[in-house]
mmCIF file of C-alpha atoms in Angstrom:
data_model
loop_
_atom_site.group_PDB
_atom_site.id
_atom_site.type_symbol
_atom_site.label_atom_id
_atom_site.label_comp_id
_atom_site.label_asym_id
_atom_site.label_seq_id
_atom_site.Cartn_x
_atom_site.Cartn_y
_atom_site.Cartn_z
ATOM 1 C CA MET A 300 11.839 13.254 -34.577
ATOM 2 C CA THR A 301 8.468 11.720 -35.492
ATOM 3 C CA LEU A 302 9.527 9.897 -38.690
ATOM 4 C CA GLY A 303 6.040 10.551 -40.015
ATOM 5 C CA LEU A 304 4.324 8.502 -37.296
ATOM 6 C CA GLU A 305 2.752 11.290 -35.265
ATOM 7 C CA GLY A 306 -0.894 10.476 -34.511
ATOM 8 C CA ARG A 307 -0.786 7.268 -36.556
ATOM 9 C CA ASN A 308 -1.912 3.823 -35.368
ATOM 10 C CA VAL A 309 0.697 1.132 -34.800
ATOM 11 C CA VAL A 310 0.231 -2.438 -33.537
ATOM 12 C CA ILE A 311 2.993 -3.835 -31.319
ATOM 13 C CA THR A 312 2.728 -7.451 -30.173
ATOM 14 C CA GLY A 313 4.801 -8.624 -27.233
ATOM 15 C CA GLY A 314 4.735 -5.099 -25.855
ATOM 16 C CA GLY A 315 5.118 -6.215 -22.251
ATOM 17 C CA GLY A 316 8.568 -7.793 -22.666
ATOM 18 C CA ALA A 317 11.920 -6.091 -22.223
ATOM 19 C CA LEU A 318 12.309 -5.433 -25.944
ATOM 20 C CA GLY A 319 8.609 -4.701 -26.299
ATOM 21 C CA GLN A 320 8.703 -1.980 -23.659
ATOM 22 C CA ALA A 321 11.628 -0.305 -25.416
ATOM 23 C CA VAL A 322 9.833 -0.495 -28.761
ATOM 24 C CA VAL A 323 6.618 0.942 -27.319
ATOM 25 C CA GLN A 324 8.585 3.799 -25.754
ATOM 26 C CA ALA A 325 10.297 4.557 -29.061
ATOM 27 C CA PHE A 326 6.987 4.709 -30.921
ATOM 28 C CA VAL A 327 5.320 6.797 -28.223
ATOM 29 C CA GLU A 328 8.201 9.269 -28.411
ATOM 30 C CA ALA A 329 7.672 9.364 -32.180
ATOM 31 C CA GLY A 330 4.053 10.386 -31.559
ATOM 32 C CA ALA A 331 2.401 7.124 -32.612
ATOM 33 C CA ILE A 332 -0.715 5.629 -31.042
ATOM 34 C CA CYS A 333 0.331 2.138 -29.952
ATOM 35 C CA HIS A 334 -2.192 -0.715 -29.912
ATOM 36 C CA LEU A 335 -1.028 -3.615 -27.741
ATOM 37 C CA PRO A 336 -2.849 -6.973 -27.876
ATOM 38 C CA VAL A 337 -2.242 -8.849 -24.625
ATOM 39 C CA HIS A 338 -2.948 -12.460 -23.636
ATOM 40 C CA GLY A 339 -1.983 -13.460 -20.114
ATOM 41 C CA GLY A 340 0.800 -12.014 -18.034
ATOM 42 C CA PRO A 341 0.989 -8.436 -16.750
ATOM 43 C CA ALA A 342 -0.598 -5.944 -19.125
ATOM 44 C CA PRO A 343 1.374 -2.841 -20.085
ATOM 45 C CA GLU A 344 0.031 0.330 -18.565
ATOM 46 C CA SER A 345 -2.516 2.124 -20.719
ATOM 47 C CA ALA A 346 -2.120 5.786 -21.557
ATOM 48 C CA THR A 347 -3.443 8.257 -24.089
ATOM 49 C CA SER A 348 -1.002 6.973 -26.681
ATOM 50 C CA ILE A 349 -1.043 3.313 -25.529
ATOM 51 C CA LYS A 350 -4.186 1.294 -26.131
ATOM 52 C CA VAL A 351 -4.132 -2.140 -24.465
ATOM 53 C CA THR A 352 -6.540 -4.827 -25.652
ATOM 54 C CA PRO A 353 -6.601 -7.759 -23.195
ATOM 55 C CA GLY A 354 -7.529 -11.334 -23.994
ATOM 56 C CA VAL A 355 -6.024 -11.533 -27.496
ATOM 57 C CA ASP A 356 -4.443 -14.936 -28.115
ATOM 58 C CA LEU A 357 -2.192 -14.302 -31.112
ATOM 59 C CA SER A 358 -2.298 -17.969 -32.117
ATOM 60 C CA ASP A 359 -6.111 -17.862 -32.268
ATOM 61 C CA GLU A 360 -7.200 -16.992 -35.801
ATOM 62 C CA ARG A 361 -10.563 -15.510 -34.838
ATOM 63 C CA ALA A 362 -9.079 -13.438 -32.003
ATOM 64 C CA VAL A 363 -6.447 -11.913 -34.283
ATOM 65 C CA GLU A 364 -9.036 -11.206 -36.991
ATOM 66 C CA ALA A 365 -11.281 -9.421 -34.493
ATOM 67 C CA PHE A 366 -8.440 -7.371 -33.031
ATOM 68 C CA TYR A 367 -7.206 -6.009 -36.354
ATOM 69 C CA ALA A 368 -10.749 -5.451 -37.613
ATOM 70 C CA SER A 369 -11.331 -3.151 -34.631
ATOM 71 C CA LEU A 370 -8.589 -0.738 -35.702
ATOM 72 C CA PRO A 371 -9.636 2.442 -37.517
ATOM 73 C CA SER A 372 -6.503 2.479 -39.693
ATOM 74 C CA LEU A 373 -2.979 1.132 -39.474
ATOM 75 C CA ALA A 374 0.383 2.650 -40.353
ATOM 76 C CA ALA A 375 2.543 -0.190 -39.043
ATOM 77 C CA SER A 376 2.390 -3.600 -37.396
ATOM 78 C CA VAL A 377 5.376 -4.784 -35.356
ATOM 79 C CA HIS A 378 5.471 -8.431 -34.306
ATOM 80 C CA LEU A 379 7.687 -9.094 -31.286
ATOM 81 C CA ALA A 380 5.651 -11.853 -29.636
ATOM 82 C CA GLY A 381 7.390 -15.206 -29.592
ATOM 83 C CA GLY A 382 9.163 -17.740 -27.463
ATOM 84 C CA PHE A 383 12.452 -19.558 -27.045
ATOM 85 C CA LYS A 384 13.359 -23.044 -25.876
ATOM 86 C CA ALA A 385 16.761 -24.658 -26.236
ATOM 87 C CA ALA A 386 17.345 -28.402 -26.203
ATOM 88 C CA PRO A 387 19.389 -30.923 -28.183
ATOM 89 C CA ILE A 388 17.415 -32.622 -30.919
ATOM 90 C CA GLU A 389 17.155 -35.951 -29.070
ATOM 91 C CA ALA A 390 15.445 -34.128 -26.204
ATOM 92 C CA THR A 391 13.079 -32.177 -28.481
ATOM 93 C CA SER A 392 9.614 -33.658 -28.829
ATOM 94 C CA ARG A 393 7.139 -33.101 -31.610
ATOM 95 C CA ALA A 394 5.129 -31.066 -29.108
ATOM 96 C CA ASP A 395 8.171 -28.847 -28.509
ATOM 97 C CA LEU A 396 8.518 -28.227 -32.241
ATOM 98 C CA THR A 397 4.821 -27.528 -32.636
ATOM 99 C CA HIS A 398 4.904 -25.080 -29.741
ATOM 100 C CA GLN A 399 7.795 -23.134 -31.265
ATOM 101 C CA VAL A 400 6.033 -22.996 -34.625
ATOM 102 C CA GLU A 401 2.789 -21.837 -33.000
ATOM 103 C CA THR A 402 4.515 -19.249 -30.832
ATOM 104 C CA ASN A 403 6.882 -17.796 -33.423
ATOM 105 C CA LEU A 404 5.541 -18.517 -36.917
ATOM 106 C CA VAL A 405 1.771 -18.786 -36.529
ATOM 107 C CA THR A 406 1.473 -15.600 -34.485
ATOM 108 C CA ALA A 407 3.552 -13.670 -37.033
ATOM 109 C CA PHE A 408 1.610 -15.142 -39.959
ATOM 110 C CA LEU A 409 -1.811 -14.275 -38.538
ATOM 111 C CA CYS A 410 -0.755 -10.745 -37.606
ATOM 112 C CA CYS A 411 0.824 -10.204 -41.033
ATOM 113 C CA ARG A 412 -2.301 -11.440 -42.791
ATOM 114 C CA GLU A 413 -4.680 -9.230 -40.856
ATOM 115 C CA ALA A 414 -2.354 -6.212 -41.028
ATOM 116 C CA VAL A 415 -2.262 -6.508 -44.817
ATOM 117 C CA LYS A 416 -6.061 -6.483 -44.944
ATOM 118 C CA VAL A 417 -6.221 -3.217 -42.983
ATOM 119 C CA MET A 418 -3.279 -1.581 -44.785
ATOM 120 C CA ARG A 419 -4.661 -2.272 -48.235
ATOM 121 C CA LYS A 420 -7.716 -0.198 -47.342
ATOM 122 C CA SER A 421 -5.578 2.841 -46.526
ATOM 123 C CA GLY A 422 -3.047 2.500 -49.325
ATOM 124 C CA GLY A 423 -0.062 0.984 -47.576
ATOM 125 C CA GLY A 424 1.907 0.539 -44.383
ATOM 126 C CA ARG A 425 4.902 -1.133 -42.781
ATOM 127 C CA ILE A 426 5.254 -4.592 -41.230
ATOM 128 C CA VAL A 427 8.216 -5.654 -39.096
ATOM 129 C CA ASN A 428 8.671 -9.247 -37.942
ATOM 130 C CA THR A 429 11.198 -10.617 -35.468
ATOM 131 C CA GLY A 430 13.565 -13.338 -36.585
ATOM 132 C CA SER A 431 16.823 -14.280 -34.898
ATOM 133 C CA ARG A 432 20.543 -14.315 -35.594
ATOM 134 C CA VAL A 433 20.293 -18.121 -35.869
ATOM 135 C CA VAL A 434 18.594 -17.583 -39.240
ATOM 136 C CA GLU A 435 21.921 -16.382 -40.656
ATOM 137 C CA LEU A 436 24.357 -17.982 -38.192
ATOM 138 C CA PRO A 437 22.912 -21.384 -37.215
ATOM 139 C CA ALA A 438 23.596 -22.701 -33.731
ATOM 140 C CA GLY A 439 23.067 -26.205 -32.410
ATOM 141 C CA GLY A 440 21.001 -27.086 -29.389
ATOM 142 C CA MET A 441 17.942 -25.151 -30.493
ATOM 143 C CA VAL A 442 16.759 -26.733 -33.717
ATOM 144 C CA ALA A 443 13.033 -26.224 -33.073
ATOM 145 C CA TYR A 444 13.513 -22.535 -32.336
ATOM 146 C CA ALA A 445 15.861 -22.062 -35.292
ATOM 147 C CA ALA A 446 13.440 -23.769 -37.674
ATOM 148 C CA SER A 447 10.528 -21.615 -36.527
ATOM 149 C CA LYS A 448 12.530 -18.409 -36.918
ATOM 150 C CA ALA A 449 13.776 -19.479 -40.342
ATOM 151 C CA ALA A 450 10.127 -19.863 -41.289
ATOM 152 C CA VAL A 451 9.456 -16.307 -40.086
ATOM 153 C CA ALA A 452 12.273 -15.120 -42.348
ATOM 154 C CA ALA A 453 10.763 -16.961 -45.318
ATOM 155 C CA LEU A 454 7.339 -15.523 -44.495
ATOM 156 C CA THR A 455 8.816 -12.024 -44.450
ATOM 157 C CA ARG A 456 10.492 -12.301 -47.835
ATOM 158 C CA ALA A 457 7.566 -14.025 -49.545
ATOM 159 C CA LEU A 458 5.033 -11.526 -48.195
ATOM 160 C CA ALA A 459 7.216 -8.564 -49.179
ATOM 161 C CA ASP A 460 7.087 -9.765 -52.775
ATOM 162 C CA GLU A 461 3.348 -10.434 -52.635
ATOM 163 C CA VAL A 462 2.412 -6.946 -51.425
ATOM 164 C CA LYS A 463 5.069 -4.896 -53.234
ATOM 165 C CA HIS A 464 2.420 -3.210 -55.408
ATOM 166 C CA ASP A 465 0.219 -2.320 -52.420
ATOM 167 C CA GLY A 466 2.532 0.212 -50.795
ATOM 168 C CA ILE A 467 3.246 -2.262 -47.972
ATOM 169 C CA PHE A 468 6.855 -2.816 -46.884
ATOM 170 C CA VAL A 469 7.689 -6.017 -44.992
ATOM 171 C CA ASN A 470 10.973 -6.587 -43.177
ATOM 172 C CA ALA A 471 12.364 -8.506 -40.211
ATOM 173 C CA VAL A 472 15.018 -7.792 -37.615
ATOM 174 C CA LEU A 473 17.415 -10.547 -36.551
ATOM 175 C CA PRO A 474 18.491 -9.967 -32.942
ATOM 176 C CA SER A 475 21.128 -11.924 -31.111
ATOM 177 C CA ILE A 476 20.982 -12.276 -27.326
ATOM 178 C CA ILE A 477 19.458 -8.979 -26.174
ATOM 179 C CA ASP A 478 20.728 -7.356 -22.982
ATOM 180 C CA THR A 479 17.767 -7.974 -20.668
ATOM 181 C CA PRO A 480 17.625 -8.815 -16.941
ATOM 182 C CA ALA A 481 16.384 -12.334 -17.731
ATOM 183 C CA ASN A 482 19.230 -13.025 -20.153
ATOM 184 C CA ARG A 483 21.801 -11.680 -17.718
ATOM 185 C CA ALA A 484 20.414 -13.946 -15.005
ATOM 186 C CA GLY A 485 20.494 -16.940 -17.327
ATOM 187 C CA MET A 486 24.066 -16.299 -18.532
ATOM 188 C CA PRO A 487 25.826 -14.522 -15.639
ATOM 189 C CA LYS A 488 29.330 -15.104 -17.046
ATOM 190 C CA ALA A 489 28.642 -13.633 -20.488
ATOM 191 C CA ASN A 490 30.088 -10.361 -21.743
ATOM 192 C CA PHE A 491 27.011 -8.142 -21.487
ATOM 193 C CA ASP A 492 28.782 -5.230 -23.162
ATOM 194 C CA ARG A 493 28.623 -7.078 -26.479
ATOM 195 C CA TRP A 494 24.885 -7.702 -26.320
ATOM 196 C CA PRO A 495 22.585 -5.280 -28.182
ATOM 197 C CA LYS A 496 20.466 -3.123 -25.899
ATOM 198 C CA PRO A 497 16.665 -3.108 -26.211
ATOM 199 C CA ALA A 498 16.640 0.607 -27.025
ATOM 200 C CA GLU A 499 19.145 0.077 -29.850
ATOM 201 C CA VAL A 500 17.063 -2.673 -31.429
ATOM 202 C CA ALA A 501 13.970 -0.533 -30.954
ATOM 203 C CA GLN A 502 15.459 2.270 -33.042
ATOM 204 C CA ALA A 503 16.060 -0.078 -35.961
ATOM 205 C CA ILE A 504 12.475 -1.330 -35.746
ATOM 206 C CA LEU A 505 11.160 2.223 -35.503
ATOM 207 C CA TRP A 506 12.860 3.254 -38.724
ATOM 208 C CA LEU A 507 11.768 0.153 -40.644
ATOM 209 C CA ALA A 508 8.178 0.746 -39.523
ATOM 210 C CA SER A 509 8.132 4.424 -40.404
ATOM 211 C CA PRO A 510 7.190 6.202 -43.643
ATOM 212 C CA GLU A 511 10.820 7.354 -43.760
ATOM 213 C CA ASN A 512 11.610 3.822 -44.936
ATOM 214 C CA GLY A 513 10.696 4.249 -48.556
ATOM 215 C CA LEU A 514 12.986 1.650 -50.143
ATOM 216 C CA THR A 515 13.701 -1.307 -47.874
ATOM 217 C CA SER A 516 11.394 -4.319 -48.106
ATOM 218 C CA GLY A 517 12.003 -8.053 -47.944
ATOM 219 C CA ALA A 518 15.139 -7.502 -45.870
ATOM 220 C CA LEU A 519 16.408 -9.437 -42.875
ATOM 221 C CA ILE A 520 18.249 -6.827 -40.835
ATOM 222 C CA PRO A 521 20.949 -8.006 -38.386
ATOM 223 C CA VAL A 522 20.664 -6.063 -35.134
ATOM 224 C CA TYR A 523 23.492 -7.524 -33.119
ATOM 225 C CA GLY A 524 26.418 -5.313 -34.016
ATOM 226 C CA GLN A 525 29.682 -7.156 -33.469
ATOM 227 C CA ALA A 526 28.371 -9.492 -30.793
#
């Protein structure tokens, strides 16, 4: 099932991570052409339907502007890039807070802004940001991360209202702890069966980013089941 994405251009940030790989696979299977901006770390393998652009720092305004300006058109922009650091507030420095804001909020903001510019030229599109379950169910020991993700949620809702007459739908998914090798290694005694799988989260993102989503905008979608 293509969901109307066959042959259409989609940006996916954070495409090299465990969730990112699952999301890229889902969009490739839907027939989309995936554009992956990469900055540092191993680059995803390029293919006919996967276009990798190296050297794009998503916190660099000019780099993000140039990347989106290079796209011929854009059906969807999915923002998975981000970071996580847990620490009690007394052990959290201003630099730690700034880093979380840069990594989670600034990257999403810049990508949203440039995606809107491209989408307005073609009459619409879909934007999907990545929040976190802590937006709805706060947890201590990670205040900097929680604050940055709450800001992403506010960005999502405010932007959805701003572009509602442009045919652009803006939503965010709120994952809990995703079942990845790194998370299993970090929490070996957890009940992995209750964690959402990358492929499951990817399917929710795929639908939100597709033309089949003709009603939902400004929503924060929980993607953690009963975990």
